[in-house]
Coordinates of C-alpha atoms in Angstrom, one line a residue:
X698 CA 143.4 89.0 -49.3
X699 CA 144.6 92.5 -49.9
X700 CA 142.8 93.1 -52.7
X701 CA 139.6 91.7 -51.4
X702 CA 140.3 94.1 -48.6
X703 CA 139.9 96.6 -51.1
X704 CA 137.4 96.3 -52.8
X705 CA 135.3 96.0 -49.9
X706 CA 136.5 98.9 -48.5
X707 CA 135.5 100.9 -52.0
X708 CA 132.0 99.8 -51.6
X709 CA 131.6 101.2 -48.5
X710 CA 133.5 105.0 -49.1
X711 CA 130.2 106.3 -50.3
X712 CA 128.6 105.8 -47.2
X713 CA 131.7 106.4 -44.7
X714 CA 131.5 109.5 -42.5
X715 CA 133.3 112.7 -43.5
X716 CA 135.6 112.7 -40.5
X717 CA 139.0 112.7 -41.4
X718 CA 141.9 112.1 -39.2
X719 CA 145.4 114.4 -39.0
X720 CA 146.8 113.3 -42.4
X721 CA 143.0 114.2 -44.1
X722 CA 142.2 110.3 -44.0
X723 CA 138.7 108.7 -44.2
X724 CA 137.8 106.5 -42.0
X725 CA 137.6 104.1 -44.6
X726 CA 141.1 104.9 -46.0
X727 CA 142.3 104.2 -42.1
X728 CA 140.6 100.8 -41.9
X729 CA 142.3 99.8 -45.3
X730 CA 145.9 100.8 -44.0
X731 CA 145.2 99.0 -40.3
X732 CA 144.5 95.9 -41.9
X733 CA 147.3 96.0 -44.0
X734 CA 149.9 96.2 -41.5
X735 CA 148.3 92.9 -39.6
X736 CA 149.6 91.2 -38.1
X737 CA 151.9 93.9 -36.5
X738 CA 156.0 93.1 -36.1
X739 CA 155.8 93.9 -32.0
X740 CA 154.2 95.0 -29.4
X741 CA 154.5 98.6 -29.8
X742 CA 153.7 98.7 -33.6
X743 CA 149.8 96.8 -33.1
X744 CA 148.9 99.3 -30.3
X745 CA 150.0 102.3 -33.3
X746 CA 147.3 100.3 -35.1
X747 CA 145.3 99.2 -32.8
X748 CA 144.9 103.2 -31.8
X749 CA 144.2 104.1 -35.1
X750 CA 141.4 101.9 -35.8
X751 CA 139.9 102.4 -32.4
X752 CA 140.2 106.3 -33.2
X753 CA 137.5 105.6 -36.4
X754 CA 135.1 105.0 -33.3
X755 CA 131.8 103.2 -34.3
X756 CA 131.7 103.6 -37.6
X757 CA 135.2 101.6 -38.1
X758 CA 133.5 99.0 -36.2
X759 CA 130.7 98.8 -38.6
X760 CA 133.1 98.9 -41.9
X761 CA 135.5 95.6 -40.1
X762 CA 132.2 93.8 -39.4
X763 CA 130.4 94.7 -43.0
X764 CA 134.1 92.9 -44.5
X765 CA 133.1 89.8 -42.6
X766 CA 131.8 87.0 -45.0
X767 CA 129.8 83.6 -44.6
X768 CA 132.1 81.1 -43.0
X769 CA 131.8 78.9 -45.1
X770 CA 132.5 81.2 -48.3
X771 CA 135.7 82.6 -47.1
X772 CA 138.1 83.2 -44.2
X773 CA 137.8 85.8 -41.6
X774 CA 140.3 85.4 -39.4
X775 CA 142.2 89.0 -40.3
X776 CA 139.1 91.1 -39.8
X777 CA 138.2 88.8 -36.5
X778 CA 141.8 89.6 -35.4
X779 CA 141.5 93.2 -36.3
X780 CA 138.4 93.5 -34.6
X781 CA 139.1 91.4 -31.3
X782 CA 142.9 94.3 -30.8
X783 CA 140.3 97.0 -30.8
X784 CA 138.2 95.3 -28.4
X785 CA 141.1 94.7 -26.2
X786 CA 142.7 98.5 -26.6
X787 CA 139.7 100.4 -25.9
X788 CA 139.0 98.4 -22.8
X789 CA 142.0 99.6 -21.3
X790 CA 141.9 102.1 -18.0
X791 CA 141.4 105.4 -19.0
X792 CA 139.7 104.8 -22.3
X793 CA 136.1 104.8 -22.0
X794 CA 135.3 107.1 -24.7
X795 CA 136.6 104.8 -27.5
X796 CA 135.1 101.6 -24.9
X797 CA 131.1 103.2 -25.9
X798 CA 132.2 103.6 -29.1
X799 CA 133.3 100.1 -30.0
X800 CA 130.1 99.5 -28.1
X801 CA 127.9 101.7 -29.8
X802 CA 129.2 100.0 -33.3
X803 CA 129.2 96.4 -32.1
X804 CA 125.6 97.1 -31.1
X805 CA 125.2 97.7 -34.6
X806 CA 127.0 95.8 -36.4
X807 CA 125.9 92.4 -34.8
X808 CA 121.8 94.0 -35.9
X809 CA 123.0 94.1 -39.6
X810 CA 124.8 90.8 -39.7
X811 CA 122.6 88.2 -41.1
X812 CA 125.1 85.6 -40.9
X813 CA 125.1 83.2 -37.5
X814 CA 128.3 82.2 -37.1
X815 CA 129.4 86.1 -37.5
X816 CA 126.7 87.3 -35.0
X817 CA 128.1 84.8 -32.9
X818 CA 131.9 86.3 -33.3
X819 CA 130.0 89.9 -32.5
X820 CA 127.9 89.0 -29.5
X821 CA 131.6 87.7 -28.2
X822 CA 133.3 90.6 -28.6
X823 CA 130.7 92.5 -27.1
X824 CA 130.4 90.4 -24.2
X825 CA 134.0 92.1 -23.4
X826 CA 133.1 95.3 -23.3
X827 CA 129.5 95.7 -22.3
X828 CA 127.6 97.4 -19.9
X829 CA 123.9 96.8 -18.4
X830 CA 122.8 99.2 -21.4
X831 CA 123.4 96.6 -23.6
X832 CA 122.1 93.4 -22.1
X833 CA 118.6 94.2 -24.4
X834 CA 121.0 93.2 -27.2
X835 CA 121.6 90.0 -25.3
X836 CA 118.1 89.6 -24.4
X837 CA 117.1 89.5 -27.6
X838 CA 119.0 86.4 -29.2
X839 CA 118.4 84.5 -25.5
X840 CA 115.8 82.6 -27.1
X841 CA 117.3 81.9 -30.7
X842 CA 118.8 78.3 -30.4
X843 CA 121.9 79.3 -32.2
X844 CA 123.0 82.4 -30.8
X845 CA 121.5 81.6 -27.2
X846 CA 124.6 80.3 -25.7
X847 CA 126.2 83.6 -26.6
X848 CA 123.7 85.8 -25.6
X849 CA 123.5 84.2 -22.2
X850 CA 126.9 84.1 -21.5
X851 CA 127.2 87.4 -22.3
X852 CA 124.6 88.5 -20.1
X853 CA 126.1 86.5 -16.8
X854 CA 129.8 88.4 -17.5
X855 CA 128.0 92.0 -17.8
X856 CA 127.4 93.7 -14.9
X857 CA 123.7 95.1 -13.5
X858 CA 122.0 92.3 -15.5
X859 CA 120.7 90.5 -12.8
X860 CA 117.0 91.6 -13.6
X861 CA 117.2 90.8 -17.1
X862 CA 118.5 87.2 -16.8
X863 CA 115.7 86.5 -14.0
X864 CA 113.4 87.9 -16.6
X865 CA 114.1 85.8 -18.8
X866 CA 114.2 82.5 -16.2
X867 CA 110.4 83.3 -15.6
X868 CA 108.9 84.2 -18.6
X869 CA 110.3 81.1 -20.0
X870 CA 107.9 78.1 -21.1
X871 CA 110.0 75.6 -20.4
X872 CA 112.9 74.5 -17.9
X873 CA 116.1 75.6 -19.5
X874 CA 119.8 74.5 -18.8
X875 CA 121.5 77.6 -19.7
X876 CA 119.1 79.9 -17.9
X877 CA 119.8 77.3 -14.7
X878 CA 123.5 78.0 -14.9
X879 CA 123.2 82.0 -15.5
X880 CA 121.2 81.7 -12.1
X881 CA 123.8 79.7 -10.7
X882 CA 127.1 82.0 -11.9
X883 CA 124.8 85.7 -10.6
X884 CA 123.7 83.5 -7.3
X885 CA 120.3 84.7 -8.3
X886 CA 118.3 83.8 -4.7
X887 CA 115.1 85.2 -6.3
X888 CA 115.0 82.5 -9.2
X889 CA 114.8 80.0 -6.3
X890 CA 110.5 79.9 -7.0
X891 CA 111.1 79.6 -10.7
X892 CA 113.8 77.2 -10.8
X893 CA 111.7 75.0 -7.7
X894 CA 109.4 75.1 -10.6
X895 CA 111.5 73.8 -13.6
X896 CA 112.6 70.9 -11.2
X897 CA 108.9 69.8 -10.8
X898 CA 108.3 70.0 -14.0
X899 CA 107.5 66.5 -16.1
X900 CA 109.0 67.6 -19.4
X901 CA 112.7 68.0 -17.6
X902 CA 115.2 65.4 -18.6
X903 CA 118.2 64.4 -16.7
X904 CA 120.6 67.3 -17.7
X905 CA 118.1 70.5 -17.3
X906 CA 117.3 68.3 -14.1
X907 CA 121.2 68.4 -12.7
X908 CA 121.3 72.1 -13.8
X909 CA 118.3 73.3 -11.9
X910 CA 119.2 71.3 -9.1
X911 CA 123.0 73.0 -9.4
X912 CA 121.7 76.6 -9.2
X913 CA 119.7 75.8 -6.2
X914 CA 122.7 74.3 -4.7
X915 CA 124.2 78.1 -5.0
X916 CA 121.5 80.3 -4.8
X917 CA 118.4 78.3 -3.3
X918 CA 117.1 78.0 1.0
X919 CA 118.0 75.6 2.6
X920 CA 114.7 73.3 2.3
X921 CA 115.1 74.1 -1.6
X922 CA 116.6 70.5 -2.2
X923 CA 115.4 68.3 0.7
X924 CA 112.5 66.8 -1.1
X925 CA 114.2 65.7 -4.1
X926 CA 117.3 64.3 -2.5
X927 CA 115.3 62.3 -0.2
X928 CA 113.3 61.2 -3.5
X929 CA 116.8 60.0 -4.6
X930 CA 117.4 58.1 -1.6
X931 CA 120.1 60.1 -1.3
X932 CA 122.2 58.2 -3.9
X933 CA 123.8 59.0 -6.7
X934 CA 121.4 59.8 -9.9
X935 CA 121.9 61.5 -13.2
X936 CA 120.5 64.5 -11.9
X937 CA 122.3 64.7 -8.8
X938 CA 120.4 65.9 -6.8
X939 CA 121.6 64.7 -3.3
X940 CA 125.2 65.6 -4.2
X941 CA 123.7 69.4 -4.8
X942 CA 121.9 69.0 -1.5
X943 CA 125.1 68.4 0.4
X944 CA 126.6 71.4 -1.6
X945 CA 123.5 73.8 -0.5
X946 CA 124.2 72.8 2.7
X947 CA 127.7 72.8 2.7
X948 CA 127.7 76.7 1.9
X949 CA 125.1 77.5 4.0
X950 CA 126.9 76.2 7.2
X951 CA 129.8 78.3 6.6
X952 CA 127.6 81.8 6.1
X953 CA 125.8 80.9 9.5
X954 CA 122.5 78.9 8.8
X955 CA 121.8 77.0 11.9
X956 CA 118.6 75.4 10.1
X957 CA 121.5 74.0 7.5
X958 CA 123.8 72.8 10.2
X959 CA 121.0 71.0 12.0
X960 CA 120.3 69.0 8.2
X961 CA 123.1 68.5 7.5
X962 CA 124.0 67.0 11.3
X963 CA 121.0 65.2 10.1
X964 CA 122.8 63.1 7.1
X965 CA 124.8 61.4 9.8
X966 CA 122.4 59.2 11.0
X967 CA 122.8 55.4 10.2
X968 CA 120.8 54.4 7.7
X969 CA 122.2 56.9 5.4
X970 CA 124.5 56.1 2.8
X971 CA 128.1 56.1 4.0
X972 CA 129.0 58.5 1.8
X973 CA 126.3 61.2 2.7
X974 CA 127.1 60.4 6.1
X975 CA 131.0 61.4 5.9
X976 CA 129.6 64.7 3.9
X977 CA 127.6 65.7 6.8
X978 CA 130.0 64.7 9.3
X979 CA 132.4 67.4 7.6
X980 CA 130.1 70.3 7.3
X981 CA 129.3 69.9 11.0
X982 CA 133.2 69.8 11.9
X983 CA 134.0 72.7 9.7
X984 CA 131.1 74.7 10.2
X985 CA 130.4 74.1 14.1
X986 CA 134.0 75.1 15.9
X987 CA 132.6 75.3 19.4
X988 CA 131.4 71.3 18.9
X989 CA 134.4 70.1 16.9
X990 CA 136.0 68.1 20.0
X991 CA 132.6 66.6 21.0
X992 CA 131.8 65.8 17.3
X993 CA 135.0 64.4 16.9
X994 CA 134.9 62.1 20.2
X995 CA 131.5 60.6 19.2
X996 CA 132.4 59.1 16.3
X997 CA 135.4 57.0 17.7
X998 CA 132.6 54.7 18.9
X999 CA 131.0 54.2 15.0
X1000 CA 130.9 50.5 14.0
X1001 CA 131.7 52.2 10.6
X1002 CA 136.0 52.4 10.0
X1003 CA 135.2 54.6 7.1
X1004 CA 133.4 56.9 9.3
X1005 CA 135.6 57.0 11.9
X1006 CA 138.6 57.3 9.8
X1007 CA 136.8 60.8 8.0
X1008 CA 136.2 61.8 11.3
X1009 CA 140.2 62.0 12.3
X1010 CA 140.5 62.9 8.3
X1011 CA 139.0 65.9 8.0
X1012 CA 140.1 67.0 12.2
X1013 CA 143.3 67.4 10.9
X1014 CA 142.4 70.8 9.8
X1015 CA 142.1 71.8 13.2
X1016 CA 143.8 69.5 15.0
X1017 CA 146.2 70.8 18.4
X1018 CA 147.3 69.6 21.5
X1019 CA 144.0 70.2 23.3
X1020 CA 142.0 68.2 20.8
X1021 CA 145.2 65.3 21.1
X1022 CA 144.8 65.4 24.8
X1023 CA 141.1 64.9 24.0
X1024 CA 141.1 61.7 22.5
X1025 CA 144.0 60.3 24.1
X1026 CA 141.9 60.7 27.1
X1027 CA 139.0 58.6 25.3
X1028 CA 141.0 55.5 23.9
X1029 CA 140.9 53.6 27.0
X1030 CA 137.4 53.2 27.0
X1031 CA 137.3 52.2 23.4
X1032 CA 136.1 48.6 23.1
X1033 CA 137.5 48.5 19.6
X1034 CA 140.8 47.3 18.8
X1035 CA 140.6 49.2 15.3
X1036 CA 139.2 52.0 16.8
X1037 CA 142.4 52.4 18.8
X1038 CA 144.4 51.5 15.8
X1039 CA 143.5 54.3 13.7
X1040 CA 144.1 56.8 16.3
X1041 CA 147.4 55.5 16.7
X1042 CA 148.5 56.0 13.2
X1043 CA 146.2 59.5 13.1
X1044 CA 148.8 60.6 15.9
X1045 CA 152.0 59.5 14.1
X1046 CA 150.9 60.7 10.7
X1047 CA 150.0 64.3 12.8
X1048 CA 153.3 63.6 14.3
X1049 CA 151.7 64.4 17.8
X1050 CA 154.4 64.7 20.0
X1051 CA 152.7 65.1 22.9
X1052 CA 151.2 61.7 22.5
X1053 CA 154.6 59.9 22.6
X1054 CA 153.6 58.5 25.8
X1055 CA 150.1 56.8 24.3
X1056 CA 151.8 55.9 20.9
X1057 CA 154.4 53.7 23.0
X1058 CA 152.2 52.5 25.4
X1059 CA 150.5 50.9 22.6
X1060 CA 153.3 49.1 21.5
X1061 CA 152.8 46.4 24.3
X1062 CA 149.0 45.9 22.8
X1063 CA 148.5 42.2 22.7
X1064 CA 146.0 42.9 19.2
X1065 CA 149.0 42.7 16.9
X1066 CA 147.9 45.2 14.3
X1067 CA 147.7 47.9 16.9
X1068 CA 151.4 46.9 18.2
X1069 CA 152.6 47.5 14.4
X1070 CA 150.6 50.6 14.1
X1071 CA 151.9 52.1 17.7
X1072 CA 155.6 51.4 16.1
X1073 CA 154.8 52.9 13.3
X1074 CA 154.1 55.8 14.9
X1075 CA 156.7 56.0 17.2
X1076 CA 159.3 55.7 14.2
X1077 CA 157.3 59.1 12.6
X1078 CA 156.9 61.3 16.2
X1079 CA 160.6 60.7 17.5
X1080 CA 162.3 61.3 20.0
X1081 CA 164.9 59.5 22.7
X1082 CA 161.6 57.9 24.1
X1083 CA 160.3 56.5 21.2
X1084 CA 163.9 55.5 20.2
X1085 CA 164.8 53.6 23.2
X1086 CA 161.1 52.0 23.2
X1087 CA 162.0 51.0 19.4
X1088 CA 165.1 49.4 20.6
X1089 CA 163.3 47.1 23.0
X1090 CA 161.6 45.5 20.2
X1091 CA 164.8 44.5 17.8
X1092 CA 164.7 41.4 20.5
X1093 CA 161.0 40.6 20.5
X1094 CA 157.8 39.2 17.9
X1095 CA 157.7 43.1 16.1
X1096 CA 161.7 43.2 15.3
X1097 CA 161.0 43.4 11.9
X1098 CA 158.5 46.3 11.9
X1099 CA 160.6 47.9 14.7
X1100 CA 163.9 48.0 12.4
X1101 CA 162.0 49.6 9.8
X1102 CA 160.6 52.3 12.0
X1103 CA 163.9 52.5 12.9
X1104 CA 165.7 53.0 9.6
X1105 CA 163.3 55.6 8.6
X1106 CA 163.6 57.6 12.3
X1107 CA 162.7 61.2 13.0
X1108 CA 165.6 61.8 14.3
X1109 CA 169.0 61.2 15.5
X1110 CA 169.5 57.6 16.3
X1111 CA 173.3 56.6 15.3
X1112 CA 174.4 56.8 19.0
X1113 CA 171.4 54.5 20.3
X1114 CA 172.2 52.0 17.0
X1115 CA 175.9 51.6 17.9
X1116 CA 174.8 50.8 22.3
X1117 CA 172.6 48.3 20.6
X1118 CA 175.3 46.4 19.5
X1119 CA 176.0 45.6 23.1
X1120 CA 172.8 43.6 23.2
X1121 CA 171.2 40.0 23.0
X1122 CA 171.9 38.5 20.4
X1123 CA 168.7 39.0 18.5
X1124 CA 168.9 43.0 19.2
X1125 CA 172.6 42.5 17.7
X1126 CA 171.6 41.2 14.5
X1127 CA 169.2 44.2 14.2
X1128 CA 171.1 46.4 14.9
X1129 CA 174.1 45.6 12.8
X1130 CA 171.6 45.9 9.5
X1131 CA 170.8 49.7 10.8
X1132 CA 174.5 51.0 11.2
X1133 CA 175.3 49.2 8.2
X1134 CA 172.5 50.8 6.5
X1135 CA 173.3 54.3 8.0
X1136 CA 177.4 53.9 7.5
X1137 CA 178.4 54.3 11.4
X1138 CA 181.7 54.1 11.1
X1139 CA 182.4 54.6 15.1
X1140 CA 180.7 51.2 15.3
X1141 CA 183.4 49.1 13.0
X1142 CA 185.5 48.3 16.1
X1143 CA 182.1 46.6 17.9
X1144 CA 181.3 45.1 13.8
X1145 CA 184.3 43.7 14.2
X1146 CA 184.1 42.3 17.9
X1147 CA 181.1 40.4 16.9
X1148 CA 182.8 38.9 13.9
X1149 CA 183.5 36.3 16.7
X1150 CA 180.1 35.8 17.8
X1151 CA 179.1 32.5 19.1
X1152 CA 175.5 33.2 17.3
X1153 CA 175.9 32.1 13.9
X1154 CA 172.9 35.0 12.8
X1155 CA 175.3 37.9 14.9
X1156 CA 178.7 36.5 13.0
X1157 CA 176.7 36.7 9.2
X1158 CA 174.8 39.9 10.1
X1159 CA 178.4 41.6 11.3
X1160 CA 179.9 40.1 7.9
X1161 CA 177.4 41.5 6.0
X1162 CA 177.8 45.2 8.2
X1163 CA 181.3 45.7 6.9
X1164 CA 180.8 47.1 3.7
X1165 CA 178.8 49.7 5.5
X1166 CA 181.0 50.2 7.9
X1167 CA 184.4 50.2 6.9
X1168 CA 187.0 52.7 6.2
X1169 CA 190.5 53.4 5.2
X1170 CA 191.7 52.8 9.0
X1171 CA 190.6 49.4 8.6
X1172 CA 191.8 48.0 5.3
X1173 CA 194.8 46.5 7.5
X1174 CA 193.0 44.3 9.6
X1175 CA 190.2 43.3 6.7
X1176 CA 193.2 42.4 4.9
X1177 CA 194.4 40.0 7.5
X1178 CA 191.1 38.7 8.1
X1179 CA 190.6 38.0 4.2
X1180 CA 194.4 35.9 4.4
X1181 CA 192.2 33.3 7.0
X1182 CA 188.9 33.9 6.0
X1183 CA 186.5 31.1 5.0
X1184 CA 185.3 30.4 1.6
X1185 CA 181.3 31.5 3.0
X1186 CA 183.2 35.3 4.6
X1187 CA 185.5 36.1 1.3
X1188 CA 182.5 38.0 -0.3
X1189 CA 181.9 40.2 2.7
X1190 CA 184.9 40.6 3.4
X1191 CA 185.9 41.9 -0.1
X1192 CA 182.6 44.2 -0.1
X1193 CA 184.6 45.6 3.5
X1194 CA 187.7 46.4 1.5
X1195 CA 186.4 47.5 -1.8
X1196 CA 184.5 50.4 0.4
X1197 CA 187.5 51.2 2.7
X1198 CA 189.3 51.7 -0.9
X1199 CA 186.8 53.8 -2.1
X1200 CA 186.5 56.0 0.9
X1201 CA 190.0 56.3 0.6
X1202 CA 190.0 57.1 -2.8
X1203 CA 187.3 60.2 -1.6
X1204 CA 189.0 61.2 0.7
X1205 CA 192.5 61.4 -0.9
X1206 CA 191.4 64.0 -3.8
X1207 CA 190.0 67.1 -2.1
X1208 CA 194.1 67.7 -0.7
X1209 CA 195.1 66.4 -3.7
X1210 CA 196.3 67.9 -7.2
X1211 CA 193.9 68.0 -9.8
X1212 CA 193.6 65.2 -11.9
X1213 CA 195.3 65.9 -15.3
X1214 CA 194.0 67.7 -17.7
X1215 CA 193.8 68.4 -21.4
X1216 CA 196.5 69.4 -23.0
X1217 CA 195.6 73.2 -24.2
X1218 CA 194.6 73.6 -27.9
X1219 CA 195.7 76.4 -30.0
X1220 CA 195.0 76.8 -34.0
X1221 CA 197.1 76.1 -36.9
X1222 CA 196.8 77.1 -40.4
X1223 CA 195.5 75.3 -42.8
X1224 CA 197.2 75.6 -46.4
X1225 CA 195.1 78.4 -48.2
X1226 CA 192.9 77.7 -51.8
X1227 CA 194.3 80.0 -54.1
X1228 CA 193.7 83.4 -53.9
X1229 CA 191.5 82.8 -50.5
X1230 CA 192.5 84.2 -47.0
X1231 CA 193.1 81.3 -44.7
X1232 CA 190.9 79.6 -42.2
X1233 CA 192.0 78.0 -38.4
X1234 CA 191.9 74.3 -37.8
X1235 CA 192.5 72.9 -34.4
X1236 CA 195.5 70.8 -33.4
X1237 CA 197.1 70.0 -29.7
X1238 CA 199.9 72.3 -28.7
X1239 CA 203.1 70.9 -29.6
X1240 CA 206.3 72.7 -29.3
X1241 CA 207.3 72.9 -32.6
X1242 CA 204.8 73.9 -35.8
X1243 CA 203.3 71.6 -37.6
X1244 CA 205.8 70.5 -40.2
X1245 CA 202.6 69.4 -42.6
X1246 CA 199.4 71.0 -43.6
X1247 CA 196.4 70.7 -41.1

């Protein structure tokens, strides 16, 4: 590669510049001794290079890109590296001289090159570096359909260029993808007649189509799309154009366009699809804040769940007590059940603790899956009111749902699980499976107690609480009770014991000694090779030497 390098190089000296640098070197001569220190051992050495070469201004530009060759005759990738540093260095703050002229020579160099794929790899590296005085180099390979994507791109990253891309979009022919999305990234508002033109045009497919219709989404008025979306039907197509409709108005409702509110306030009429409707509903509730509560109210009535469910969805952005308050106010005159439901859970999963009162209210509902949901929610807000309320129910048709609110409480319920125990019989049996489940020890002596139950589901519910239960205090008396026990209490009664001995076992080793440890190891010598210096082997301590070799 060196030698190719080279030769190169010699064929271009006769036409290299008679600057010289420090140590009387050509341009040439520095190009040569840049490359052959690539790739660089650190940091600090490829800036020396990268200096160097950047030094040899635009003519070392033009020699790197003249050593480029066909891709497809040879490898490039040392000259692209070369090439891509010196990009990179001369960007740098402060050094805008060597900036115009890597400019200057890439300018140049991607003119001369005849090869695609390397006009390609130059138009890229001049997209990092240029200015608006360079978009005409842009401009010019817009319409060549291998070097276009390049060119484009290259003219949406450059500053100022905004009057040469919307050049382009109107002296087009034809509707054109890439020119759509170079509208789209520079927001281009004054492409909006040109593009309203490409989307009307016949000879459009699908994908030009969902570009145009894109770049109208970000830069067009907000009529720009109404036509074609309600051509659509509003559905999804391949061009998409009510999804960019939604999306036009979407960001013009946020800047302030009360024409864009009112359409999209409009998608929420029934009729519409379901999922146009939610999208309006949203831009309304996050672009309207003085109508949010009201917005939010009205749809608690919607036959649609979905709708109703987005509603509470997307008021959680701004939801507070007020707006709480609010639609606690309206759930009484709510005719449905489900309607109620899902507010109830939207006030647990907010964790709305100023609806307590509501949320257990609810609990008595007779629908059942709003007495579920009101538990639910009363497990997630907390609280000694929603605790004592959750308590009730271990004894009627929601214990099951109420114990696992319970077990998963927002609070701290040990005290409230152990008074339970002093409860029907029912509310017992509960409530033995939660301070067995949380490890109340203070509650062993009432565990115990109701050992004795005269309700066979209290007796095997306390059986089973022991091994939650138990401690080391009480390995006497599960001893004694394991000398009498039944054949049907030995398992439970071993699980008591076996957990009393391992808290023991815990609590015995933080006062305790250390366990024992390893006996130290120090080296021995091994019997040295002849006329080698010896080497350690590893052996326990003992307290005499080894009498044998290691």
């Amino acid at each position: 590669m060196k030698k190719i390098f080279a030769i190169l190089l010699l064929t271009l000296v006769p036409f290299a510049a008679g600057a010289q640098d420090a140590r009387q070197r050509t341009a040439a001569t520095i190009v040569a001794d840049g490359l052959n220190q690539l790739p660089a051992q650190n940091p600090k050495a490829f800036d020396a290079v990268m200096q160097e070469l950047a030094a040899t201004g635009a003519e070392g530009i033009r020699m790197m890109a003249g050593m480029l060759v066909p891709a497809a005759e040879g490898k490039n990738a040392a000259v692209e590296y070369a090439i891509n540093g010196v990009v990179s260095y001369a960007t740098a703050a402060g050094r805008e001289e060597l900036a115009r002229e890597v400019r200057a020579g890439l300018v140049a160099a991607v003119e001369a090159c005849t090869d695609k794929p390397n006009q390609a790899f130059l138009l890229s590296q001049l997209q990092l570096c240029a200015t608006a005085a360079e978009a005409p180099v842009f401009v010019k390979y817009a319409s060549d359909k291998y070097l276009a994507d390049y060119a484009v791109r290259g003219l949406i990253s450059t500053p100022g260029t905004d009057g040469a891309i919307l050049a382009l979009i109107e002296q087009s022919p034809a509707p054109q993808a890439l020119l759509a999305y170079a509208a789209a990234e520079k927001r281009l508002a004054a492409a909006e007649p040109a593009l309203l033109k490409w989307a009307a045009a016949p000879a459009a497919d699908d994908a030009t189509k969902e570009a145009v219709y894109n770049a109208l989404a970000r830069c067009g008025g907000e009529a720009s799309l109404a036509a074609a979306a309600k051509a659509a039907g509003y559905t999804f197509t391949e061009s998409d154009a009510a999804g960019a409709y939604v999306s036009l108005l979407a960001r013009l409702a946020a800047e302030g366009n009360a024409k864009a509110l009112a359409a999209a306030k409009a998608l929420r009429k029934a009729g519409m699809p379901q999922n146009i409707r939610i999208a309006g509903l949203e831009i309304a509730l996050r672009a309207d804040a003085k109508k949010r509560t009201q917005e939010v109210l009205a749809t608690l009535k919607d036959t649609d769940r979905n709708y109703r469910c987005a509603a509470l969805d997307c008021a959680a952005e701004f939801a507070d007590d007020d707006l709480y308050a609010a639609i606690a106010r309206k759930l009484p005159s709510l005719k449905d059940d489900a309607a109620k439901t899902d507010i109830i859970s939207w006030f647990g999963s907010r964790h709305a603790a100023s609806q307590a009162g509501t949320v257990i209210a609810a609990i008595a509902s007779p629908d059942p899956e709003l007495a579920l949901a009101a538990i639910r929610a009363a497990g997630r807000i907390g609280g000694q009111e929603a605790l004592d309320a959750l308590i009730a129910q271990l004894d009627g048709p929601h214990a099951r749902e109420a114990s696992a609110a319970l077990a998963a409480f927002n609070g701290k319920p040990n005290a409230a699980f152990a008074a339970a125990l002093d409860g029907a019989p029912r509310t017992q049996a509960n409530a033995l499976k939660l301070v067995a489940m949380r490890r109340i020890t203070t509650a062993a002596d009432k565990v115990f107690a109701l050992l004795e139950s005269p309700d066979a589901a209290v007796r095997a519910a306390a059986y089973d609480a022991l091994a939650g239960v138990a401690s080391p205090k009480d390995f006497e008396r599960l001893c004694d009770l394991l000398d009498k026990a039944q054949e049907a209490d030995v398992k439970a009664l071993q699980a008591g014991l076996k957990n009393a001995l391992a808290r023991e076992t815990q609590k015995r080793w933080p006062g305790s000694p250390p366990p024992p440890r390893k006996p130290a190891i120090t080296p021995c010598w091994r019997r040295p090779p002849a006329k080698k210096r010896s080497t350690p082997c590893w052996l326990p301590m003992t307290a005499k030497p080894p009498s044998r070799p290691c």
